[in-house]
Amino acid sequence: MKKLGIYSFLIAAILLTGCSQKNVEMDANAKNSDSTLDKVEGNGAANQEMMNSESMDSASNGIYAMIDGKKVFLESVYFAFDKFDLSPSMREITKSNATKLSAYAGKIKVEGNCDEWGTDEYNYALGLKRAKAVKDALVADGIDSANISLISFGESNPVCTDKNAACWTKNRRAEHRLLP
């Protein structure tokens, strides 16, 4: 009889708490933000122009880091909506980042991020896939796999909080952090 009471309590608790879930319906701007993504991706020159026109810090298009006594800029890698594969222009950015990171002897953390669309669980998994895609590209370009760790922030680490396609595009990214 005591077991029945415990099971009833557990079932009631599960039913009452449920899962946190967001509305995943989107407007056309969120799904069709490829033109916005193209603006963020560019061919490297667009990101360079953004770097020159904006004050750059760790919450924008990348981070500055000291590697082998030199200040270098490691660009963020951006992804299309609901994707974790690298576009050709983002593959070039990972190649450039790998060249800069080849002189670094410490550990590298790749952080995967998502926009706000989808459940927390889905975005956590997608962020991890994005981080892994960047890690795989860095390894293919000569960075030791043992020196790279992955983390997913899902949607919890936005660089932009406006409710529009341009902002969501900025949040679909992977970033690099250098660890001692």
PDB file of C-alpha atoms in Angstrom, residues 7-172:
ATOM      1  CA  TYR A   7       4.025   5.776  -7.207  1.00  0.00           C
ATOM      2  CA  SER A   8       0.872   7.905  -7.259  1.00  0.00           C
ATOM      3  CA  PHE A   9       2.810  10.842  -5.879  1.00  0.00           C
ATOM      4  CA  LEU A  10       5.582  10.456  -8.497  1.00  0.00           C
ATOM      5  CA  ILE A  11       3.112  10.182 -11.368  1.00  0.00           C
ATOM      6  CA  ALA A  12       1.212  13.251 -10.154  1.00  0.00           C
ATOM      7  CA  ALA A  13       4.457  15.215  -9.796  1.00  0.00           C
ATOM      8  CA  ILE A  14       5.535  14.300 -13.328  1.00  0.00           C
ATOM      9  CA  LEU A  15       2.166  15.189 -14.822  1.00  0.00           C
ATOM     10  CA  LEU A  16       1.975  18.510 -12.991  1.00  0.00           C
ATOM     11  CA  THR A  17       5.490  19.694 -13.758  1.00  0.00           C
ATOM     12  CA  GLY A  18       5.689  18.652 -17.408  1.00  0.00           C
ATOM     13  CA  CYS A  19       8.435  19.869 -19.694  1.00  0.00           C
ATOM     14  CA  SER A  20       9.414  23.418 -20.433  1.00  0.00           C
ATOM     15  CA  GLN A  21       8.713  23.984 -24.081  1.00  0.00           C
ATOM     16  CA  LYS A  22       8.621  27.010 -26.342  1.00  0.00           C
ATOM     17  CA  ASN A  23       6.335  27.754 -29.206  1.00  0.00           C
ATOM     18  CA  VAL A  24       8.253  26.597 -32.262  1.00  0.00           C
ATOM     19  CA  GLU A  25       6.026  28.275 -34.829  1.00  0.00           C
ATOM     20  CA  MET A  26       7.977  30.895 -36.693  1.00  0.00           C
ATOM     21  CA  ASP A  27       7.291  33.701 -39.050  1.00  0.00           C
ATOM     22  CA  ALA A  28       8.694  33.634 -42.573  1.00  0.00           C
ATOM     23  CA  ASN A  29      11.592  35.883 -41.554  1.00  0.00           C
ATOM     24  CA  ALA A  30      12.995  33.327 -39.121  1.00  0.00           C
ATOM     25  CA  LYS A  31      12.893  30.397 -41.534  1.00  0.00           C
ATOM     26  CA  ASN A  32      14.009  32.360 -44.575  1.00  0.00           C
ATOM     27  CA  SER A  33      16.832  34.348 -43.064  1.00  0.00           C
ATOM     28  CA  ASP A  34      19.404  33.092 -45.561  1.00  0.00           C
ATOM     29  CA  SER A  35      19.922  36.611 -46.896  1.00  0.00           C
ATOM     30  CA  THR A  36      20.680  37.756 -43.344  1.00  0.00           C
ATOM     31  CA  LEU A  37      23.030  34.814 -42.876  1.00  0.00           C
ATOM     32  CA  ASP A  38      24.801  35.732 -46.104  1.00  0.00           C
ATOM     33  CA  LYS A  39      25.346  39.219 -44.718  1.00  0.00           C
ATOM     34  CA  VAL A  40      26.896  37.791 -41.551  1.00  0.00           C
ATOM     35  CA  GLU A  41      28.926  35.175 -43.422  1.00  0.00           C
ATOM     36  CA  GLY A  42      30.114  37.280 -46.318  1.00  0.00           C
ATOM     37  CA  ASN A  43      33.380  36.102 -47.766  1.00  0.00           C
ATOM     38  CA  GLY A  44      35.459  37.122 -44.806  1.00  0.00           C
ATOM     39  CA  ALA A  45      35.541  40.711 -46.060  1.00  0.00           C
ATOM     40  CA  ALA A  46      32.078  41.404 -44.658  1.00  0.00           C
ATOM     41  CA  ASN A  47      33.174  40.258 -41.211  1.00  0.00           C
ATOM     42  CA  GLN A  48      36.331  42.359 -41.522  1.00  0.00           C
ATOM     43  CA  GLU A  49      34.193  45.380 -42.392  1.00  0.00           C
ATOM     44  CA  MET A  50      31.971  44.705 -39.373  1.00  0.00           C
ATOM     45  CA  MET A  51      35.093  44.448 -37.205  1.00  0.00           C
ATOM     46  CA  ASN A  52      36.304  47.839 -38.420  1.00  0.00           C
ATOM     47  CA  SER A  53      32.961  49.558 -37.983  1.00  0.00           C
ATOM     48  CA  GLU A  54      32.042  48.164 -34.557  1.00  0.00           C
ATOM     49  CA  SER A  55      33.773  47.932 -31.242  1.00  0.00           C
ATOM     50  CA  MET A  56      34.754  44.283 -31.089  1.00  0.00           C
ATOM     51  CA  ASP A  57      34.656  42.309 -27.889  1.00  0.00           C
ATOM     52  CA  SER A  58      33.965  38.729 -26.830  1.00  0.00           C
ATOM     53  CA  ALA A  59      30.210  39.180 -27.387  1.00  0.00           C
ATOM     54  CA  SER A  60      30.306  40.151 -31.064  1.00  0.00           C
ATOM     55  CA  ASN A  61      31.793  38.470 -34.142  1.00  0.00           C
ATOM     56  CA  GLY A  62      34.641  36.766 -32.319  1.00  0.00           C
ATOM     57  CA  ILE A  63      37.334  37.308 -29.718  1.00  0.00           C
ATOM     58  CA  TYR A  64      40.783  38.806 -29.561  1.00  0.00           C
ATOM     59  CA  ALA A  65      43.361  36.494 -28.025  1.00  0.00           C
ATOM     60  CA  MET A  66      47.075  36.583 -27.337  1.00  0.00           C
ATOM     61  CA  ILE A  67      48.758  33.707 -29.140  1.00  0.00           C
ATOM     62  CA  ASP A  68      52.531  33.405 -29.207  1.00  0.00           C
ATOM     63  CA  GLY A  69      52.880  37.030 -28.132  1.00  0.00           C
ATOM     64  CA  LYS A  70      50.596  38.357 -30.879  1.00  0.00           C
ATOM     65  CA  LYS A  71      47.068  39.708 -30.648  1.00  0.00           C
ATOM     66  CA  VAL A  72      44.915  37.716 -33.081  1.00  0.00           C
ATOM     67  CA  PHE A  73      41.212  37.766 -33.872  1.00  0.00           C
ATOM     68  CA  LEU A  74      39.362  34.444 -33.812  1.00  0.00           C
ATOM     69  CA  GLU A  75      36.139  34.800 -35.773  1.00  0.00           C
ATOM     70  CA  SER A  76      32.856  33.277 -34.692  1.00  0.00           C
ATOM     71  CA  VAL A  77      31.411  30.624 -36.985  1.00  0.00           C
ATOM     72  CA  TYR A  78      27.757  31.097 -37.998  1.00  0.00           C
ATOM     73  CA  PHE A  79      25.137  28.537 -39.000  1.00  0.00           C
ATOM     74  CA  ALA A  80      21.913  28.532 -40.988  1.00  0.00           C
ATOM     75  CA  PHE A  81      18.609  28.008 -39.222  1.00  0.00           C
ATOM     76  CA  ASP A  82      18.303  24.498 -37.762  1.00  0.00           C
ATOM     77  CA  LYS A  83      21.663  23.458 -39.288  1.00  0.00           C
ATOM     78  CA  PHE A  84      25.007  22.359 -37.913  1.00  0.00           C
ATOM     79  CA  ASP A  85      26.969  21.856 -41.123  1.00  0.00           C
ATOM     80  CA  LEU A  86      29.554  24.432 -42.167  1.00  0.00           C
ATOM     81  CA  SER A  87      28.835  26.515 -45.255  1.00  0.00           C
ATOM     82  CA  PRO A  88      31.807  27.100 -47.597  1.00  0.00           C
ATOM     83  CA  SER A  89      32.405  30.607 -46.237  1.00  0.00           C
ATOM     84  CA  MET A  90      32.285  29.379 -42.629  1.00  0.00           C
ATOM     85  CA  ARG A  91      34.659  26.546 -43.536  1.00  0.00           C
ATOM     86  CA  GLU A  92      37.120  29.217 -44.698  1.00  0.00           C
ATOM     87  CA  ILE A  93      36.758  30.980 -41.350  1.00  0.00           C
ATOM     88  CA  THR A  94      37.492  27.757 -39.455  1.00  0.00           C
ATOM     89  CA  LYS A  95      40.532  27.238 -41.677  1.00  0.00           C
ATOM     90  CA  SER A  96      41.735  30.766 -40.865  1.00  0.00           C
ATOM     91  CA  ASN A  97      41.100  30.225 -37.150  1.00  0.00           C
ATOM     92  CA  ALA A  98      43.003  26.922 -37.255  1.00  0.00           C
ATOM     93  CA  THR A  99      46.005  28.669 -38.808  1.00  0.00           C
ATOM     94  CA  LYS A 100      45.986  31.204 -35.971  1.00  0.00           C
ATOM     95  CA  LEU A 101      45.432  28.504 -33.324  1.00  0.00           C
ATOM     96  CA  SER A 102      48.267  26.304 -34.599  1.00  0.00           C
ATOM     97  CA  ALA A 103      50.740  28.408 -32.574  1.00  0.00           C
ATOM     98  CA  TYR A 104      48.709  27.998 -29.363  1.00  0.00           C
ATOM     99  CA  ALA A 105      49.946  25.339 -26.943  1.00  0.00           C
ATOM    100  CA  GLY A 106      47.006  25.364 -24.512  1.00  0.00           C
ATOM    101  CA  LYS A 107      43.488  23.986 -24.590  1.00  0.00           C
ATOM    102  CA  ILE A 108      40.731  25.356 -26.816  1.00  0.00           C
ATOM    103  CA  LYS A 109      37.057  25.316 -25.876  1.00  0.00           C
ATOM    104  CA  VAL A 110      34.505  25.474 -28.705  1.00  0.00           C
ATOM    105  CA  GLU A 111      31.161  26.846 -27.549  1.00  0.00           C
ATOM    106  CA  GLY A 112      28.009  26.035 -29.526  1.00  0.00           C
ATOM    107  CA  ASN A 113      25.061  28.447 -29.429  1.00  0.00           C
ATOM    108  CA  CYS A 114      21.538  28.607 -30.860  1.00  0.00           C
ATOM    109  CA  ASP A 115      18.730  31.058 -31.401  1.00  0.00           C
ATOM    110  CA  GLU A 116      15.618  30.924 -29.242  1.00  0.00           C
ATOM    111  CA  TRP A 117      13.527  28.694 -31.532  1.00  0.00           C
ATOM    112  CA  GLY A 118      12.858  25.153 -30.333  1.00  0.00           C
ATOM    113  CA  THR A 119      12.915  23.512 -26.949  1.00  0.00           C
ATOM    114  CA  ASP A 120      15.772  23.926 -24.509  1.00  0.00           C
ATOM    115  CA  GLU A 121      16.718  20.268 -24.997  1.00  0.00           C
ATOM    116  CA  TYR A 122      16.718  20.524 -28.781  1.00  0.00           C
ATOM    117  CA  ASN A 123      18.831  23.686 -28.745  1.00  0.00           C
ATOM    118  CA  TYR A 124      21.316  22.168 -26.315  1.00  0.00           C
ATOM    119  CA  ALA A 125      21.804  19.191 -28.657  1.00  0.00           C
ATOM    120  CA  LEU A 126      22.031  21.459 -31.730  1.00  0.00           C
ATOM    121  CA  GLY A 127      24.615  23.674 -30.011  1.00  0.00           C
ATOM    122  CA  LEU A 128      26.709  20.595 -29.257  1.00  0.00           C
ATOM    123  CA  LYS A 129      26.489  19.463 -32.908  1.00  0.00           C
ATOM    124  CA  ARG A 130      27.609  22.930 -34.035  1.00  0.00           C
ATOM    125  CA  ALA A 131      30.562  22.873 -31.648  1.00  0.00           C
ATOM    126  CA  LYS A 132      31.506  19.392 -32.889  1.00  0.00           C
ATOM    127  CA  ALA A 133      31.336  20.520 -36.532  1.00  0.00           C
ATOM    128  CA  VAL A 134      33.803  23.321 -35.732  1.00  0.00           C
ATOM    129  CA  LYS A 135      36.034  20.938 -33.764  1.00  0.00           C
ATOM    130  CA  ASP A 136      36.075  18.471 -36.667  1.00  0.00           C
ATOM    131  CA  ALA A 137      37.075  21.272 -39.052  1.00  0.00           C
ATOM    132  CA  LEU A 138      39.855  22.446 -36.724  1.00  0.00           C
ATOM    133  CA  VAL A 139      41.148  18.877 -36.394  1.00  0.00           C
ATOM    134  CA  ALA A 140      41.066  18.473 -40.192  1.00  0.00           C
ATOM    135  CA  ASP A 141      43.227  21.601 -40.372  1.00  0.00           C
ATOM    136  CA  GLY A 142      45.861  20.229 -38.001  1.00  0.00           C
ATOM    137  CA  ILE A 143      44.739  21.132 -34.474  1.00  0.00           C
ATOM    138  CA  ASP A 144      45.179  18.246 -32.011  1.00  0.00           C
ATOM    139  CA  SER A 145      41.799  16.803 -31.067  1.00  0.00           C
ATOM    140  CA  ALA A 146      42.962  16.208 -27.485  1.00  0.00           C
ATOM    141  CA  ASN A 147      43.390  19.973 -27.036  1.00  0.00           C
ATOM    142  CA  ILE A 148      39.794  20.810 -27.964  1.00  0.00           C
ATOM    143  CA  SER A 149      36.823  20.569 -25.608  1.00  0.00           C
ATOM    144  CA  LEU A 150      33.184  21.197 -26.469  1.00  0.00           C
ATOM    145  CA  ILE A 151      30.335  22.881 -24.648  1.00  0.00           C
ATOM    146  CA  SER A 152      26.813  23.796 -25.677  1.00  0.00           C
ATOM    147  CA  PHE A 153      25.001  26.798 -24.285  1.00  0.00           C
ATOM    148  CA  GLY A 154      21.919  26.087 -26.383  1.00  0.00           C
ATOM    149  CA  GLU A 155      19.897  29.292 -26.430  1.00  0.00           C
ATOM    150  CA  SER A 156      21.112  30.518 -23.021  1.00  0.00           C
ATOM    151  CA  ASN A 157      24.013  32.681 -24.254  1.00  0.00           C
ATOM    152  CA  PRO A 158      22.577  35.109 -26.835  1.00  0.00           C
ATOM    153  CA  VAL A 159      24.609  38.029 -28.167  1.00  0.00           C
ATOM    154  CA  CYS A 160      21.407  39.681 -29.361  1.00  0.00           C
ATOM    155  CA  THR A 161      17.978  39.628 -27.733  1.00  0.00           C
ATOM    156  CA  ASP A 162      15.854  41.496 -30.277  1.00  0.00           C
ATOM    157  CA  LYS A 163      12.978  39.540 -31.772  1.00  0.00           C
ATOM    158  CA  ASN A 164      13.951  39.570 -35.465  1.00  0.00           C
ATOM    159  CA  ALA A 165      15.720  37.422 -38.058  1.00  0.00           C
ATOM    160  CA  ALA A 166      18.944  39.441 -38.042  1.00  0.00           C
ATOM    161  CA  CYS A 167      19.285  38.945 -34.316  1.00  0.00           C
ATOM    162  CA  TRP A 168      18.495  35.226 -34.426  1.00  0.00           C
ATOM    163  CA  THR A 169      21.158  34.806 -37.118  1.00  0.00           C
ATOM    164  CA  LYS A 170      23.808  36.295 -34.819  1.00  0.00           C
ATOM    165  CA  ASN A 171      22.917  33.808 -32.083  1.00  0.00           C
ATOM    166  CA  ARG A 172      23.390  30.707 -34.295  1.00  0.00           C
TER     167      ARG A 172
END
